[in-house]
PDB file of C-alpha atoms in Angstrom:
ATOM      1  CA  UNK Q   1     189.432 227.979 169.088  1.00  0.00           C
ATOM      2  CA  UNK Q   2     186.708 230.558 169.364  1.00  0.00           C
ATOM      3  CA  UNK Q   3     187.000 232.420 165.715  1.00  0.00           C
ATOM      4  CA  UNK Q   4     183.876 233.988 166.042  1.00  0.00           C
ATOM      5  CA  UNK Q   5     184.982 236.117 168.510  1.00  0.00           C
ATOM      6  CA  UNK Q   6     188.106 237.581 167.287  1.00  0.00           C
ATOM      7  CA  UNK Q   7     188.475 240.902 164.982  1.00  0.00           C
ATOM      8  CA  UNK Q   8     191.196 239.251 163.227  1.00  0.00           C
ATOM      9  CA  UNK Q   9     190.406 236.250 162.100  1.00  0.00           C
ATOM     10  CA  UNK Q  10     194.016 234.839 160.868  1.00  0.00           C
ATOM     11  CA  UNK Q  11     195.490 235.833 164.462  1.00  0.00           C
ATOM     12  CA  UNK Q  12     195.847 232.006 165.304  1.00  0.00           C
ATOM     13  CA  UNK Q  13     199.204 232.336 163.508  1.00  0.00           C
ATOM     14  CA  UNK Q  14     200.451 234.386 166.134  1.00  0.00           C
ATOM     15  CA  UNK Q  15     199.562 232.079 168.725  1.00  0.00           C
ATOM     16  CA  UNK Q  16     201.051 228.888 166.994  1.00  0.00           C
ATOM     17  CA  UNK Q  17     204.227 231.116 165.879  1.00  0.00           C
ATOM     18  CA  UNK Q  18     204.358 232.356 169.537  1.00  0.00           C
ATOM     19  CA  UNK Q  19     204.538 228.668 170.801  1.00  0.00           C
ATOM     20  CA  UNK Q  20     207.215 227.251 168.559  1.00  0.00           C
ATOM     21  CA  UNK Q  21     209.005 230.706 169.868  1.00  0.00           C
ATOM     22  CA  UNK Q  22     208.964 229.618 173.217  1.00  0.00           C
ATOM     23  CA  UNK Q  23     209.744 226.477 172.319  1.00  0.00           C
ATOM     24  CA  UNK Q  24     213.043 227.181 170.660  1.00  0.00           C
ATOM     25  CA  UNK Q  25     214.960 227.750 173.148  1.00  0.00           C
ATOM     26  CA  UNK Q  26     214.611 224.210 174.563  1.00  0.00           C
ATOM     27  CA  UNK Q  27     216.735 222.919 170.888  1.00  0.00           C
ATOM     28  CA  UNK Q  28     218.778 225.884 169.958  1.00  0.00           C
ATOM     29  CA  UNK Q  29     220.755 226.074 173.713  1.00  0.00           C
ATOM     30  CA  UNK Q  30     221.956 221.941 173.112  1.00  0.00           C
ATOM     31  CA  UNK Q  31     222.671 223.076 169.622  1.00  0.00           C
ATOM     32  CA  UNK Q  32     225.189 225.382 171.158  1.00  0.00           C
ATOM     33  CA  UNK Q  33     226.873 222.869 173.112  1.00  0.00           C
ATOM     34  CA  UNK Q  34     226.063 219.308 172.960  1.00  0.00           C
ATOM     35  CA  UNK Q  35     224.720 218.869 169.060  1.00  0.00           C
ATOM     36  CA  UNK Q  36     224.112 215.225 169.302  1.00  0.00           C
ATOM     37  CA  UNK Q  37     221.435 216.148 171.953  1.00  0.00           C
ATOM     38  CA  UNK Q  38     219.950 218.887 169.792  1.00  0.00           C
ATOM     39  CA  UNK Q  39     219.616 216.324 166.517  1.00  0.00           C
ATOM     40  CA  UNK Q  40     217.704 213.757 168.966  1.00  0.00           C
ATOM     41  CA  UNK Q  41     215.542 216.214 170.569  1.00  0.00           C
ATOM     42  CA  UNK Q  42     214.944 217.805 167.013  1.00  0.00           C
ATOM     43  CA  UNK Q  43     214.124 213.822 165.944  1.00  0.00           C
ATOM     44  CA  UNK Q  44     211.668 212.977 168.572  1.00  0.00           C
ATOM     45  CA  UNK Q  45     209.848 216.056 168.157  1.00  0.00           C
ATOM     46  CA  UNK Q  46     209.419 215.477 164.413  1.00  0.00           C
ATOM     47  CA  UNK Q  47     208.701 211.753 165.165  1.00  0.00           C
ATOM     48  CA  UNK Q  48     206.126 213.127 167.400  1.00  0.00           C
ATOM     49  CA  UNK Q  49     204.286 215.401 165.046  1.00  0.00           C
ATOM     50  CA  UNK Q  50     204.132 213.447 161.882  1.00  0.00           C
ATOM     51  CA  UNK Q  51     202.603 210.366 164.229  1.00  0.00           C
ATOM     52  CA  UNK Q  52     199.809 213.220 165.372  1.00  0.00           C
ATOM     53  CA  UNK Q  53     199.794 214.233 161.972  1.00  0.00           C
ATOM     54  CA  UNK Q  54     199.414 210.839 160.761  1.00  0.00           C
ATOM     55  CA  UNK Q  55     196.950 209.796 163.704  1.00  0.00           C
ATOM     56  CA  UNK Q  56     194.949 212.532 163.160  1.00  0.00           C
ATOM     57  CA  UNK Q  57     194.219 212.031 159.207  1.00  0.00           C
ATOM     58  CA  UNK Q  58     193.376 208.359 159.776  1.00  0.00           C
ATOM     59  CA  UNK Q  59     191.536 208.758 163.315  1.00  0.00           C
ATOM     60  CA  UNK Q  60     188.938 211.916 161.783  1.00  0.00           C
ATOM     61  CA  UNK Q  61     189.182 211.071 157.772  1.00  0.00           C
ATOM     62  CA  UNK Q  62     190.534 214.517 156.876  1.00  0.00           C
ATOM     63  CA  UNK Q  63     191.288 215.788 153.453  1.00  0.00           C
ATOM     64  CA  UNK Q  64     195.153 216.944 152.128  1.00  0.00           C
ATOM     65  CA  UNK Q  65     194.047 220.619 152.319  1.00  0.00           C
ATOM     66  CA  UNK Q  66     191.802 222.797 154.827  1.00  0.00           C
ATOM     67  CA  UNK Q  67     189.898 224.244 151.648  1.00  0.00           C
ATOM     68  CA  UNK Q  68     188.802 220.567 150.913  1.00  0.00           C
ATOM     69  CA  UNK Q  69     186.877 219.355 153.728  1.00  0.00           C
ATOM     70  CA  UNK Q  70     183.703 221.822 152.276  1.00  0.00           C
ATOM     71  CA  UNK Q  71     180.192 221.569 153.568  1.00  0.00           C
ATOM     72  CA  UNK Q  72     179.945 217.795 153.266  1.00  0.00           C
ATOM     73  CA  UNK Q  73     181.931 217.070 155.991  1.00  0.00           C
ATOM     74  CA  UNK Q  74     181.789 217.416 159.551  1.00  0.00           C
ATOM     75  CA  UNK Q  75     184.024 218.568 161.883  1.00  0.00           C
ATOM     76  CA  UNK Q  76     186.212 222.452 160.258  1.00  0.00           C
ATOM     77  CA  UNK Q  77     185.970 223.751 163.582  1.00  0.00           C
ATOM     78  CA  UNK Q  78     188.163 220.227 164.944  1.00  0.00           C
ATOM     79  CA  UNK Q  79     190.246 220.155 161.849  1.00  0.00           C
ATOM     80  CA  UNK Q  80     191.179 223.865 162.144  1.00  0.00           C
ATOM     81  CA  UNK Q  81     192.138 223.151 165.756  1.00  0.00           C
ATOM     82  CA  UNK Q  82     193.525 220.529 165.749  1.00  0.00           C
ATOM     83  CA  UNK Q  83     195.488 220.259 162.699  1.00  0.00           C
ATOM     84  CA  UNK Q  84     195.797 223.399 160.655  1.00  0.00           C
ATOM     85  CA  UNK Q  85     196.477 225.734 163.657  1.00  0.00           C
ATOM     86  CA  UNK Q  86     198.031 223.639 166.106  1.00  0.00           C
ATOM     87  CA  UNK Q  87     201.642 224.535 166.565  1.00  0.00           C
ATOM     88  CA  UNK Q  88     202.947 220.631 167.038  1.00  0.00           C
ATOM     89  CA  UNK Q  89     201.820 220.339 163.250  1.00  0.00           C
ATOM     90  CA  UNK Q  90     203.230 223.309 162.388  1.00  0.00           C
ATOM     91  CA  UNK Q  91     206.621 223.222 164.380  1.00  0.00           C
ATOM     92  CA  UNK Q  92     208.259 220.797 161.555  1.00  0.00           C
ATOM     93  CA  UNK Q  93     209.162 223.490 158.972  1.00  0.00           C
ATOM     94  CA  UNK Q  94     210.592 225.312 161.990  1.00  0.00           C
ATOM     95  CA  UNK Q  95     212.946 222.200 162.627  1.00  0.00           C
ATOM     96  CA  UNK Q  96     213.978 221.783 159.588  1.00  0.00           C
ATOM     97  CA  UNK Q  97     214.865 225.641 159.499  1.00  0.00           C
ATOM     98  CA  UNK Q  98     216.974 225.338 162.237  1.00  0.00           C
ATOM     99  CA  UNK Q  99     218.842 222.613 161.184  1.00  0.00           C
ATOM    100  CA  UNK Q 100     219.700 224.193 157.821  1.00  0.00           C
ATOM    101  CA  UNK Q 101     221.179 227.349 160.182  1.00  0.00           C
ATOM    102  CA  UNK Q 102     222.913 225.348 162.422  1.00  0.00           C
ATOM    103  CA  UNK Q 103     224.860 223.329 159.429  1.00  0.00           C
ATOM    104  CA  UNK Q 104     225.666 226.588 157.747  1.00  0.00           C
ATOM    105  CA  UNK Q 105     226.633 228.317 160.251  1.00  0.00           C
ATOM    106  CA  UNK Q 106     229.221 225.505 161.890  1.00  0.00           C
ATOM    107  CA  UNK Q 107     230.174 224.310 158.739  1.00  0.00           C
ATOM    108  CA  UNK Q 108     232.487 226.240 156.462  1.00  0.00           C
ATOM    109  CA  UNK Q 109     232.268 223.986 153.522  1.00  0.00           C
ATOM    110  CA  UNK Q 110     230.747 220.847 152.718  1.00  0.00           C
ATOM    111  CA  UNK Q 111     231.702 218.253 149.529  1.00  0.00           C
ATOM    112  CA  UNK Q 112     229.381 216.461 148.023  1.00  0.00           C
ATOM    113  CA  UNK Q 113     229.811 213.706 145.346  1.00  0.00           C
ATOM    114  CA  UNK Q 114     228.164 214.557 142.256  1.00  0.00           C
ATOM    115  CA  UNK Q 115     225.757 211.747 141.961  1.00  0.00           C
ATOM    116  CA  UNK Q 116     224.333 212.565 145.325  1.00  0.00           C
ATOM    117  CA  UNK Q 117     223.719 216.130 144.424  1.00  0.00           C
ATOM    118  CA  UNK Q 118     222.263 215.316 141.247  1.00  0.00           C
ATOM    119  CA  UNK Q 119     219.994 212.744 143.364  1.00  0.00           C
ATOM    120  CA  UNK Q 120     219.172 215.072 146.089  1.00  0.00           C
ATOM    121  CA  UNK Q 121     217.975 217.765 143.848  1.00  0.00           C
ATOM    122  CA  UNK Q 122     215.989 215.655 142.594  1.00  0.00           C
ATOM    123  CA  UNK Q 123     214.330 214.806 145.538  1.00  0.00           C
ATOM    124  CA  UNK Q 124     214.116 218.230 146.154  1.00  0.00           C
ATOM    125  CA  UNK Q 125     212.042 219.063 142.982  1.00  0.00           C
ATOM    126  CA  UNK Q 126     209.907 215.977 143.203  1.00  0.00           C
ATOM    127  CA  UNK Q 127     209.262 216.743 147.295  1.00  0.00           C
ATOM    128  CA  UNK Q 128     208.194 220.942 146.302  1.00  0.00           C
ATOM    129  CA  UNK Q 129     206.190 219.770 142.867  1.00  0.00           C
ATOM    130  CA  UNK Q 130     204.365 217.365 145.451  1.00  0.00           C
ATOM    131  CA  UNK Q 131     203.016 220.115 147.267  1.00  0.00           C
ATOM    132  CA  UNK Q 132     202.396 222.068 144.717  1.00  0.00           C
ATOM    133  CA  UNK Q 133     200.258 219.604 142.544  1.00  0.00           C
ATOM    134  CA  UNK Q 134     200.042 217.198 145.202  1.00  0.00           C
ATOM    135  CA  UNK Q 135     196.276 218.147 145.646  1.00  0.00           C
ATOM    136  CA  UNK Q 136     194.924 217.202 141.955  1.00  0.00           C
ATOM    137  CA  UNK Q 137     192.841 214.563 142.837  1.00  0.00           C
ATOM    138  CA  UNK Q 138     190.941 216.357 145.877  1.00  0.00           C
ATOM    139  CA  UNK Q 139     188.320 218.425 143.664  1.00  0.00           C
ATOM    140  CA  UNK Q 140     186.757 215.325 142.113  1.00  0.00           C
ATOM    141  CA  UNK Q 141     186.504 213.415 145.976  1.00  0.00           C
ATOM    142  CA  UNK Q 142     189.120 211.025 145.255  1.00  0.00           C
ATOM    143  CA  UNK Q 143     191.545 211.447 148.610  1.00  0.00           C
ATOM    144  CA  UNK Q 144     195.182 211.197 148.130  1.00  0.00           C
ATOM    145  CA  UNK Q 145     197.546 209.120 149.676  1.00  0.00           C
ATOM    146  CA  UNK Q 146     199.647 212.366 150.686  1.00  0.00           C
ATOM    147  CA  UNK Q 147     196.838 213.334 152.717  1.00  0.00           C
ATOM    148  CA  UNK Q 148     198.325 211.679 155.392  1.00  0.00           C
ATOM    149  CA  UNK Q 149     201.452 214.140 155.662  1.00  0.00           C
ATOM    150  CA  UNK Q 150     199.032 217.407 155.866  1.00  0.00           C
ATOM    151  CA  UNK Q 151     200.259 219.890 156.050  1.00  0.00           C
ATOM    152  CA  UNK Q 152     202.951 219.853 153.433  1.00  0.00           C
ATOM    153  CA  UNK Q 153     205.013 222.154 154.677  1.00  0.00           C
ATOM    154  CA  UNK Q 154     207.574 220.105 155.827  1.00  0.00           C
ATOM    155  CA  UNK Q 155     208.024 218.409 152.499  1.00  0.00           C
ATOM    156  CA  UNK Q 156     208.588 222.214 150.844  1.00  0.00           C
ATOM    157  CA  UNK Q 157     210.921 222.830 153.848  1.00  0.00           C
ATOM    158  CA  UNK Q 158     212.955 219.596 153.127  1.00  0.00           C
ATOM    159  CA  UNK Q 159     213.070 220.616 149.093  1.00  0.00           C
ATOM    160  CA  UNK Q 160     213.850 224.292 150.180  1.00  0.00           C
ATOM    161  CA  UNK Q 161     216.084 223.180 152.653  1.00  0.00           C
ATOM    162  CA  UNK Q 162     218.239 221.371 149.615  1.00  0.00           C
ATOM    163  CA  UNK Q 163     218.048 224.229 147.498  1.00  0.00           C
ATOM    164  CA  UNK Q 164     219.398 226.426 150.417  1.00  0.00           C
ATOM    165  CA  UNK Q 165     222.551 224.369 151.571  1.00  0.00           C
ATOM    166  CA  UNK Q 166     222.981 223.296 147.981  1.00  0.00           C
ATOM    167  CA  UNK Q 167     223.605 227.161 146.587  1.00  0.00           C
ATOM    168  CA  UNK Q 168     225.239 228.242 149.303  1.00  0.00           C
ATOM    169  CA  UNK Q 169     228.300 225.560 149.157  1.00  0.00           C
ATOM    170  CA  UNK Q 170     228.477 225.970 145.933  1.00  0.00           C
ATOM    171  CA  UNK Q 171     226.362 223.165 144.273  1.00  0.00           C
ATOM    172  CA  UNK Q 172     223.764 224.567 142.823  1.00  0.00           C
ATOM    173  CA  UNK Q 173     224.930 224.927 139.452  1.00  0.00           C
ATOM    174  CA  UNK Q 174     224.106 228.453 138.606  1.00  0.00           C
ATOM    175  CA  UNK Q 175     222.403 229.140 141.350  1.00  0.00           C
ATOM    176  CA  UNK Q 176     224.381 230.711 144.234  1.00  0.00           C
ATOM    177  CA  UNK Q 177     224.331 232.612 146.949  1.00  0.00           C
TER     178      UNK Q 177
END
């Protein structure tokens, strides 16, 4: 993608969010009416994008954050393209969103047993403190293994995915909707 060129220089976001808008349609209209087909859709499209994702990292050597890959190495025009802006990447958090509106919105309530809460918020706060401090080890070279699910934002979707259907059937403690 020509930057160079453009008066805006973030504008790419309106592209990629553009795409995943068109794209929508093609998971919401089975989520209407045949579910089952909407949650295997949803799957192979995630599949899909974390084996890019995945691919990608390996196949070019790329850092776990855009701001990493500095002067020393090759290739932030490719990166940028290819992984930072590319709406395939960025469609998972957009998944996982629709997922958490689709179970609220069919399901009135929902019981959980309190060991699994307890464990899934916990997953939930180690998954968002992951992508929050996940990056420690990137200003002194030394690459991360959670480089290879760049970028994070499906892991904070997944953790603020929890916290979402958590509060809002009434397990999260104090929290609530």
């Amino acid at each position: 993608m020509d930057t160079a060129g453009k008066c805006l220089g973030y504008s790419w976001y309106l592209d990629a969010e553009m795409q995943i808008y068109l794209f929508t349609p093609l998971l919401l209209l089975p989520m209407a009416f045949k579910p089952v087909l909407a949650i295997v859709l949803g799957s192979i499209v995630m599949i899909i994008s974390t084996a890019l994702n995945m691919g990608m990292v390996f196949y070019y050597d790329w850092p776990a954050s855009y701001s990493s890959i500095g002067d020393a190495r090759q290739g932030v025009s490719t990166y940028s393209m290819l992984m930072y802006e590319s709406p395939i990447i960025r469609c998972q958090i957009y998944l996982i969103g629709m997922a958490v509106g689709w179970l609220l919105q069919t399901r009135k309530s929902l019981k959980i047993h309190w060991a699994a809460n307890l464990c899934l918020w916990a997953i939930a706060f180690a998954l968002t403190t992951v992508v929050v401090l996940g990056l420690y080890s990137e200003g002194d070279g030394t690459l991360l293994p959670s480089n290879v699910f760049v970028p994070k934002s499906h892991r904070l979707g997944c953790g603020l995915a929890w916290i979402v259907v958590a509060c809002w059937y009434g397990h999260g403690g104090r929290l609530k909707f």
